[in-house]
Tab-separated table of C-alpha atoms and ligand atoms in Angstrom:
chain	number	residue	atom	x	y	z
A	1	MET	CA	84.950	299.501	0.785
A	2	PRO	CA	83.649	299.906	-2.744
A	3	PRO	CA	84.002	303.307	-4.274
A	4	LYS	CA	81.351	305.845	-3.482
A	5	SER	CA	79.723	307.786	-6.329
A	6	LYS	CA	82.096	310.599	-7.302
A	7	ARG	CA	79.512	313.233	-7.916
A	8	PRO	CA	76.553	313.326	-5.497
A	9	TYR	CA	73.748	314.931	-7.399
A	10	LEU	CA	70.755	315.192	-5.063
A	11	PRO	CA	70.492	318.775	-3.937
A	12	PHE	CA	68.712	318.001	-0.630
A	13	GLY	CA	68.935	315.768	2.351
A	14	ASP	CA	71.302	315.256	5.251
A	15	LEU	CA	73.640	312.439	4.312
A	16	GLN	CA	73.734	311.441	7.988
A	17	THR	CA	70.076	310.534	7.795
A	18	ALA	CA	70.343	308.867	4.405
A	19	PRO	CA	73.454	306.698	4.956
A	20	TRP	CA	73.068	304.724	1.658
A	21	TYR	CA	72.541	307.801	-0.489
A	22	GLY	CA	74.730	307.721	-3.584
A	23	LYS	CA	76.380	304.416	-2.707
A	24	HIS	CA	77.001	301.465	-4.947
A	25	ILE	CA	75.679	298.086	-3.837
A	26	LEU	CA	78.247	295.542	-4.980
A	27	SER	CA	78.519	292.934	-2.248
A	28	VAL	CA	76.662	291.851	0.894
A	29	LYS	CA	79.939	292.525	2.703
A	30	GLN	CA	78.959	296.210	2.751
A	31	PHE	CA	76.003	295.533	5.051
A	32	SER	CA	76.391	295.517	8.824
A	33	ARG	CA	73.644	293.935	10.879
A	34	GLY	CA	72.261	297.400	11.568
A	35	ASP	CA	72.177	298.089	7.838
A	36	LEU	CA	70.265	294.873	7.263
A	37	GLU	CA	67.700	295.652	9.925
A	38	TYR	CA	67.306	299.142	8.375
A	39	CYS	CA	66.849	297.720	4.876
A	40	PHE	CA	64.358	295.120	6.097
A	41	GLY	CA	62.431	297.823	7.988
A	42	VAL	CA	62.171	299.903	4.812
A	43	ALA	CA	61.224	296.840	2.783
A	44	HIS	CA	58.505	296.060	5.265
A	45	GLU	CA	57.104	299.592	4.869
A	46	MET	CA	57.251	299.186	1.085
A	47	ARG	CA	55.222	295.994	1.459
A	48	ILE	CA	52.575	297.782	3.473
A	49	MET	CA	52.415	300.662	0.964
A	50	VAL	CA	52.189	298.325	-2.056
A	51	GLU	CA	49.402	296.363	-0.379
A	52	ARG	CA	47.535	299.604	0.559
A	53	VAL	CA	48.064	301.888	-2.421
A	54	GLY	CA	50.004	299.970	-5.054
A	55	THR	CA	52.022	302.797	-6.522
A	56	PHE	CA	53.254	306.053	-4.939
A	57	ASP	CA	55.532	308.922	-5.789
A	58	LEU	CA	58.609	308.506	-3.639
A	59	LEU	CA	60.997	308.396	-6.608
A	60	LYS	CA	58.963	310.548	-9.005
A	61	GLY	CA	61.246	312.021	-11.629
A	62	LYS	CA	64.018	309.530	-11.024
A	63	ILE	CA	65.262	307.198	-13.783
A	64	LEU	CA	66.703	303.690	-13.455
A	65	ALA	CA	68.900	302.186	-16.226
A	66	ASN	CA	68.362	298.387	-16.063
A	67	LEU	CA	71.390	296.912	-17.889
A	68	PHE	CA	71.315	293.150	-18.294
A	69	TYR	CA	74.078	291.225	-20.180
A	70	GLU	CA	72.692	287.878	-18.967
A	71	PRO	CA	69.145	286.384	-19.101
A	72	SER	CA	66.810	287.390	-16.249
A	73	THR	CA	63.120	287.285	-15.549
A	74	ARG	CA	62.671	288.027	-11.794
A	75	THR	CA	65.597	290.359	-11.087
A	76	SER	CA	65.104	292.564	-14.147
A	77	SER	CA	61.312	292.748	-13.937
A	78	SER	CA	61.234	293.222	-10.161
A	79	PHE	CA	63.689	296.136	-10.419
A	80	MET	CA	61.563	297.683	-13.187
A	81	ALA	CA	58.386	297.128	-11.205
A	82	ALA	CA	60.064	298.540	-8.052
A	83	MET	CA	61.019	301.764	-9.821
A	84	GLN	CA	57.594	302.157	-11.405
A	85	ARG	CA	55.770	301.435	-8.135
A	86	LEU	CA	57.815	304.263	-6.590
A	87	GLY	CA	56.760	306.622	-9.437
A	88	GLY	CA	60.036	306.552	-11.269
A	89	ALA	CA	60.878	305.541	-14.841
A	90	VAL	CA	63.079	302.888	-16.375
A	91	ILE	CA	65.449	302.587	-19.317
A	92	PRO	CA	65.441	298.803	-19.950
A	93	ILE	CA	68.450	297.358	-21.735
A	94	SER	CA	68.080	293.614	-21.611
A	95	GLU	CA	69.006	292.929	-25.203
A	96	VAL	CA	72.566	294.233	-25.146
A	97	ARG	CA	72.949	292.925	-28.691
A	98	TYR	CA	70.742	295.804	-29.826
A	99	SER	CA	72.770	298.375	-27.874
A	100	SER	CA	76.284	299.713	-28.658
A	101	VAL	CA	77.657	296.754	-26.761
A	102	ALA	CA	77.254	294.862	-30.008
A	103	LYS	CA	79.582	297.452	-31.679
A	104	GLY	CA	82.265	296.580	-29.176
A	105	GLU	CA	81.653	299.263	-26.552
A	106	SER	CA	83.361	298.574	-23.242
A	107	LEU	CA	81.395	298.171	-19.939
A	108	PRO	CA	82.966	301.428	-18.510
A	109	ASP	CA	81.843	303.436	-21.549
A	110	THR	CA	78.362	301.933	-21.536
A	111	VAL	CA	77.997	302.710	-17.814
A	112	ARG	CA	79.347	306.247	-18.263
A	113	THR	CA	76.760	306.771	-20.978
A	114	LEU	CA	73.845	305.518	-18.909
A	115	GLY	CA	74.986	307.685	-16.017
A	116	CYS	CA	74.288	310.729	-18.180
A	117	TYR	CA	70.642	309.763	-18.505
A	118	ALA	CA	69.759	307.774	-15.398
A	119	ASP	CA	70.066	308.317	-11.605
A	120	VAL	CA	70.874	304.723	-10.770
A	121	ILE	CA	72.171	301.681	-12.743
A	122	VAL	CA	71.286	298.053	-12.122
A	123	LEU	CA	73.779	295.741	-13.780
A	124	ARG	CA	73.872	292.005	-14.475
A	125	HIS	CA	76.970	290.718	-16.232
A	126	PRO	CA	78.617	287.322	-16.784
A	127	GLU	CA	82.007	288.277	-15.395
A	128	VAL	CA	83.039	288.226	-11.713
A	129	GLY	CA	84.078	291.764	-10.668
A	130	SER	CA	82.084	293.476	-13.432
A	131	ALA	CA	79.895	295.429	-11.007
A	132	ALA	CA	82.975	296.770	-9.241
A	133	LEU	CA	84.513	297.752	-12.615
A	134	ALA	CA	81.302	299.508	-13.632
A	135	ALA	CA	81.103	301.274	-10.277
A	136	ALA	CA	84.693	302.563	-10.637
A	137	HIS	CA	83.567	304.358	-13.873
A	138	SER	CA	80.149	305.494	-12.806
A	139	GLN	CA	79.111	308.745	-11.209
A	140	LYS	CA	75.710	307.231	-10.387
A	141	PRO	CA	75.093	304.364	-7.966
A	142	VAL	CA	75.575	300.876	-9.469
A	143	ILE	CA	73.563	297.986	-7.995
A	144	ASN	CA	75.061	294.508	-8.685
A	145	ALA	CA	72.283	292.251	-9.986
A	146	GLY	CA	74.656	289.305	-10.377
A	147	ASP	CA	78.329	289.273	-11.609
A	148	GLY	CA	78.984	285.854	-13.080
A	149	ALA	CA	79.569	283.266	-10.360
A	150	GLY	CA	80.545	286.070	-7.980
A	151	GLU	CA	77.815	287.727	-5.922
A	152	HIS	CA	74.088	288.549	-6.123
A	153	PRO	CA	73.711	290.851	-3.117
A	154	THR	CA	70.099	291.997	-3.751
A	155	GLN	CA	69.058	288.342	-4.002
A	156	ALA	CA	70.700	287.587	-0.644
A	157	LEU	CA	68.892	290.565	0.866
A	158	LEU	CA	65.551	289.394	-0.390
A	159	ASP	CA	66.357	285.864	0.685
A	160	SER	CA	67.049	286.979	4.214
A	161	PHE	CA	64.031	289.224	4.240
A	162	THR	CA	62.000	286.177	3.206
A	163	ILE	CA	63.411	284.117	6.075
A	164	ARG	CA	62.596	286.940	8.533
A	165	GLU	CA	59.063	287.387	7.239
A	166	GLU	CA	58.292	283.654	7.046
A	167	LEU	CA	60.023	282.358	10.208
A	168	GLY	CA	60.008	285.548	12.199
A	169	ARG	CA	63.773	285.525	12.942
A	170	LEU	CA	67.219	285.465	11.405
A	171	ASP	CA	69.050	284.122	14.454
A	172	ASN	CA	69.273	280.497	15.674
A	173	LEU	CA	68.629	278.773	12.349
A	174	THR	CA	70.080	275.779	10.527
A	175	VAL	CA	70.300	276.722	6.857
A	176	THR	CA	71.000	273.978	4.392
A	177	MET	CA	72.176	275.047	0.903
A	178	LEU	CA	71.701	272.392	-1.803
A	179	GLY	CA	72.839	271.957	-5.382
A	180	ASP	CA	75.336	274.011	-7.321
A	181	LEU	CA	77.220	275.810	-4.581
A	182	LYS	CA	80.289	276.374	-6.776
A	183	TYR	CA	78.738	278.498	-9.537
A	184	GLY	CA	75.540	279.606	-7.729
A	185	ARG	CA	76.220	283.212	-6.856
A	186	THR	CA	73.104	283.535	-4.671
A	187	VAL	CA	74.492	281.069	-2.100
A	188	HIS	CA	77.846	282.841	-2.049
A	189	SER	CA	76.070	286.068	-1.088
A	190	LEU	CA	73.594	284.455	1.291
A	191	ALA	CA	76.310	282.481	3.241
A	192	ARG	CA	78.283	285.700	3.671
A	193	LEU	CA	75.252	287.693	4.722
A	194	LEU	CA	74.122	285.111	7.303
A	195	THR	CA	77.428	285.604	9.129
A	196	GLN	CA	75.824	288.770	10.544
A	197	PHE	CA	73.385	286.765	12.647
A	198	ASN	CA	73.753	284.649	15.814
A	199	GLY	CA	73.270	280.881	16.181
A	200	ILE	CA	73.381	280.177	12.456
A	201	LYS	CA	74.572	276.764	11.330
A	202	LEU	CA	75.313	276.262	7.585
A	203	ASN	CA	75.128	272.864	5.827
A	204	TYR	CA	76.375	272.650	2.240
A	205	VAL	CA	74.971	269.718	0.309
A	206	SER	CA	76.445	269.293	-3.197
A	207	PRO	CA	78.168	266.947	-5.601
A	208	GLU	CA	81.939	266.889	-5.032
A	209	ALA	CA	82.469	268.955	-8.199
A	210	LEU	CA	80.114	271.734	-7.149
A	211	ARG	CA	81.223	272.421	-3.551
A	212	MET	CA	81.012	275.796	-1.862
A	213	PRO	CA	84.199	277.782	-2.817
A	214	GLN	CA	86.969	277.754	-0.237
A	215	GLU	CA	87.026	281.543	-0.238
A	216	VAL	CA	83.435	281.742	1.008
A	217	MET	CA	84.036	278.964	3.597
A	218	GLU	CA	87.090	280.825	4.922
A	219	GLU	CA	85.022	283.998	5.413
A	220	VAL	CA	82.271	282.049	7.214
A	221	LYS	CA	84.902	280.345	9.378
A	222	ALA	CA	86.507	283.622	10.275
A	223	LYS	CA	83.133	284.762	11.673
A	224	GLY	CA	82.988	281.600	13.771
A	225	LEU	CA	79.896	279.995	12.255
A	226	PRO	CA	79.661	276.189	12.273
A	227	GLN	CA	79.573	274.849	8.723
A	228	ALA	CA	79.921	271.460	7.092
A	229	GLY	CA	79.840	270.013	3.560
A	230	HIS	CA	77.805	266.896	2.765
A	231	ALA	CA	77.194	264.715	-0.257
A	232	LYS	CA	73.698	263.626	0.879
A	233	LEU	CA	70.716	265.617	2.097
A	234	ASP	CA	69.263	262.905	4.382
A	235	PRO	CA	71.547	263.366	7.406
A	236	VAL	CA	70.903	267.105	7.654
A	237	LEU	CA	67.289	267.480	6.444
A	238	PRO	CA	65.587	266.752	9.831
A	239	GLU	CA	67.463	269.605	11.599
A	240	THR	CA	67.030	272.095	8.729
A	241	ASP	CA	64.965	275.309	9.198
A	242	VAL	CA	65.652	276.738	5.754
A	243	LEU	CA	66.398	274.479	2.804
A	244	TYR	CA	67.850	276.703	0.042
A	245	VAL	CA	67.742	274.787	-3.262
A	246	THR	CA	69.693	275.984	-6.318
A	247	ARG	CA	69.732	275.198	-10.024
A	248	VAL	CA	72.833	273.620	-11.514
A	249	GLN	CA	74.225	276.584	-13.463
A	250	LYS	CA	74.536	275.021	-16.874
A	251	GLU	CA	75.782	278.190	-18.522
A	252	ARG	CA	78.946	278.229	-16.341
A	253	PHE	CA	80.173	274.736	-17.311
A	254	ASP	CA	83.006	274.540	-19.870
A	255	ASP	CA	82.347	270.808	-20.411
A	256	PRO	CA	78.691	269.764	-21.288
A	257	ALA	CA	79.461	266.195	-20.205
A	258	ALA	CA	80.372	267.443	-16.712
A	259	TYR	CA	76.977	269.203	-16.519
A	260	GLU	CA	75.139	266.054	-17.581
A	261	GLN	CA	76.768	264.140	-14.735
A	262	VAL	CA	75.521	266.435	-11.998
A	263	LYS	CA	72.369	268.034	-13.396
A	264	ASN	CA	69.938	265.714	-11.572
A	265	ALA	CA	72.020	265.185	-8.409
A	266	TYR	CA	69.113	266.153	-6.095
A	267	VAL	CA	65.358	266.335	-6.551
A	268	ILE	CA	63.109	267.678	-3.786
A	269	THR	CA	59.778	265.789	-3.759
A	270	PRO	CA	56.963	265.453	-1.179
A	271	ARG	CA	58.460	262.082	-0.316
A	272	VAL	CA	61.910	263.515	0.403
A	273	MET	CA	60.327	266.302	2.455
A	274	ALA	CA	58.466	263.861	4.721
A	275	ALA	CA	61.645	263.768	6.799
A	276	ALA	CA	61.788	267.538	7.323
A	277	LYS	CA	60.286	269.686	10.080
A	278	LYS	CA	56.708	270.984	9.742
A	279	ASP	CA	57.715	274.564	10.434
A	280	MET	CA	60.631	274.927	8.077
A	281	ILE	CA	60.690	276.527	4.654
A	282	VAL	CA	62.040	275.583	1.193
A	283	MET	CA	63.492	278.458	-0.814
A	284	HIS	CA	64.894	278.747	-4.370
A	285	PRO	CA	66.063	281.886	-6.148
A	286	LEU	CA	64.428	280.493	-9.329
A	287	PRO	CA	64.378	279.620	-12.172
A	288	ARG	CA	63.845	275.998	-11.238
A	289	VAL	CA	64.617	273.245	-13.684
A	290	THR	CA	64.246	269.737	-12.207
A	291	GLU	CA	65.570	270.179	-8.654
A	292	ILE	CA	62.140	270.703	-7.016
A	293	SER	CA	59.241	268.574	-8.272
A	294	LEU	CA	56.048	270.434	-9.184
A	295	GLU	CA	54.158	268.211	-6.724
A	296	PHE	CA	55.860	269.959	-3.879
A	297	ASP	CA	54.531	273.404	-4.855
A	298	ALA	CA	51.274	272.959	-2.949
A	299	ASP	CA	53.146	272.262	0.346
A	300	PRO	CA	52.879	275.294	2.720
A	301	ARG	CA	56.624	274.977	3.336
A	302	ALA	CA	57.297	275.811	-0.372
A	303	ALA	CA	58.230	279.473	0.072
A	304	TYR	CA	59.859	280.119	-3.353
A	305	PHE	CA	56.922	281.877	-4.974
A	306	ARG	CA	56.400	284.094	-1.973
A	307	GLN	CA	60.137	284.754	-2.034
A	308	MET	CA	59.806	286.389	-5.495
A	309	GLU	CA	57.227	288.764	-4.113
A	310	TYR	CA	59.424	289.776	-1.222
A	311	GLY	CA	62.029	290.637	-3.845
A	312	LEU	CA	59.902	293.519	-5.090
A	313	PHE	CA	59.758	295.140	-1.626
A	314	VAL	CA	63.488	294.709	-0.985
A	315	ARG	CA	64.348	296.222	-4.380
A	316	MET	CA	62.043	299.166	-3.748
A	317	ALA	CA	63.827	299.694	-0.452
A	318	LEU	CA	67.284	299.558	-2.102
A	319	LEU	CA	66.338	302.051	-4.767
A	320	ALA	CA	64.916	304.456	-2.230
A	321	MET	CA	68.073	304.050	-0.081
A	322	VAL	CA	70.653	304.768	-2.816
A	323	LEU	CA	68.542	307.667	-4.103
A	324	GLY	CA	68.495	309.284	-0.656
A	325	LYS	CA	64.764	308.795	-0.021
A	326	ALA	CA	64.934	306.278	2.817
B	401	NCD	C1	69.552	283.401	-9.913
B	401	NCD	C2	70.765	284.089	-10.578
B	401	NCD	O1	70.582	284.752	-11.624
B	401	NCD	O2	71.858	283.916	-10.059
B	401	NCD	N1	68.329	283.872	-10.407
B	401	NCD	C3	67.802	285.028	-9.869
B	401	NCD	O3	68.341	286.073	-9.904
B	401	NCD	N2	66.601	284.872	-9.280
B	401	NCD	C4	69.687	281.967	-9.851
B	401	NCD	C5	69.810	281.153	-11.121
B	401	NCD	O4	69.912	281.661	-12.224
B	401	NCD	O5	69.826	279.938	-10.985
């Protein structure tokens, strides 16, 4: 288990009724099925509240430090919007080159500093394990918003919330992950998270060089889920309920020539999708480069823009949970 915050600071609330209060969120491995159902229930309530009233005061007086060492549009702005829609405030640090990081400050010291001013810290960092390192030095909850090619737990939570809202279930699904499964942290987290559900089959479609890491496949295997790697999409597309497309993670390649070789390995077009079910969905954590053609956007199965919106509700739920208000 990841370390719990060392110094709980909320003077109220029964921790039995707020089980996520003060906890770091570092990996999807922390979430039992019951935890997931609970989080989705809170996210669903957040959705209703946002649609009805827009902004409300659940986290009034609370401060989020949003610390991003890597580029981000959706994750950083949805966390900021989530905090503000709950009546809280944000310290945004997305240009670490203008912070003391540029003077050589270590991650533990930066996190210690932000913990003096904020109640919760959202961190994105290029190194695997950075969120756990930050958490070990933070007296305030740290939420992992992506640690290199490691995990992206809040994305996996919003991805599964999307599946639940769109298809009405998280059991008995064939989920096909496509693209960069080696460096794509979102698929590492999502594959792990889906092991909590029943009747899930996982297909991994990728170039040979970008296969799903052995470590993740071992974990999925240990939970007894059927899974198989493929080089081509055609054999598995007709059975697919969720096609999860990913961007080839250019920034994680040491060799630019190796990136050039695989960057256009798969492109989803209306023509390709003619072979898929009518009641399936296509997801993508975004940003998209060339892997889904713009012509497909008008297809009702294209769920990736709706997926971004679900992210707001899930991140509102997570902030409320770790601050003891859900
Ligand atoms: C993803 C990420 O940062 O891992 N983006 C996101 O958070 N929505 C996917 C990507 O960058 O390709």
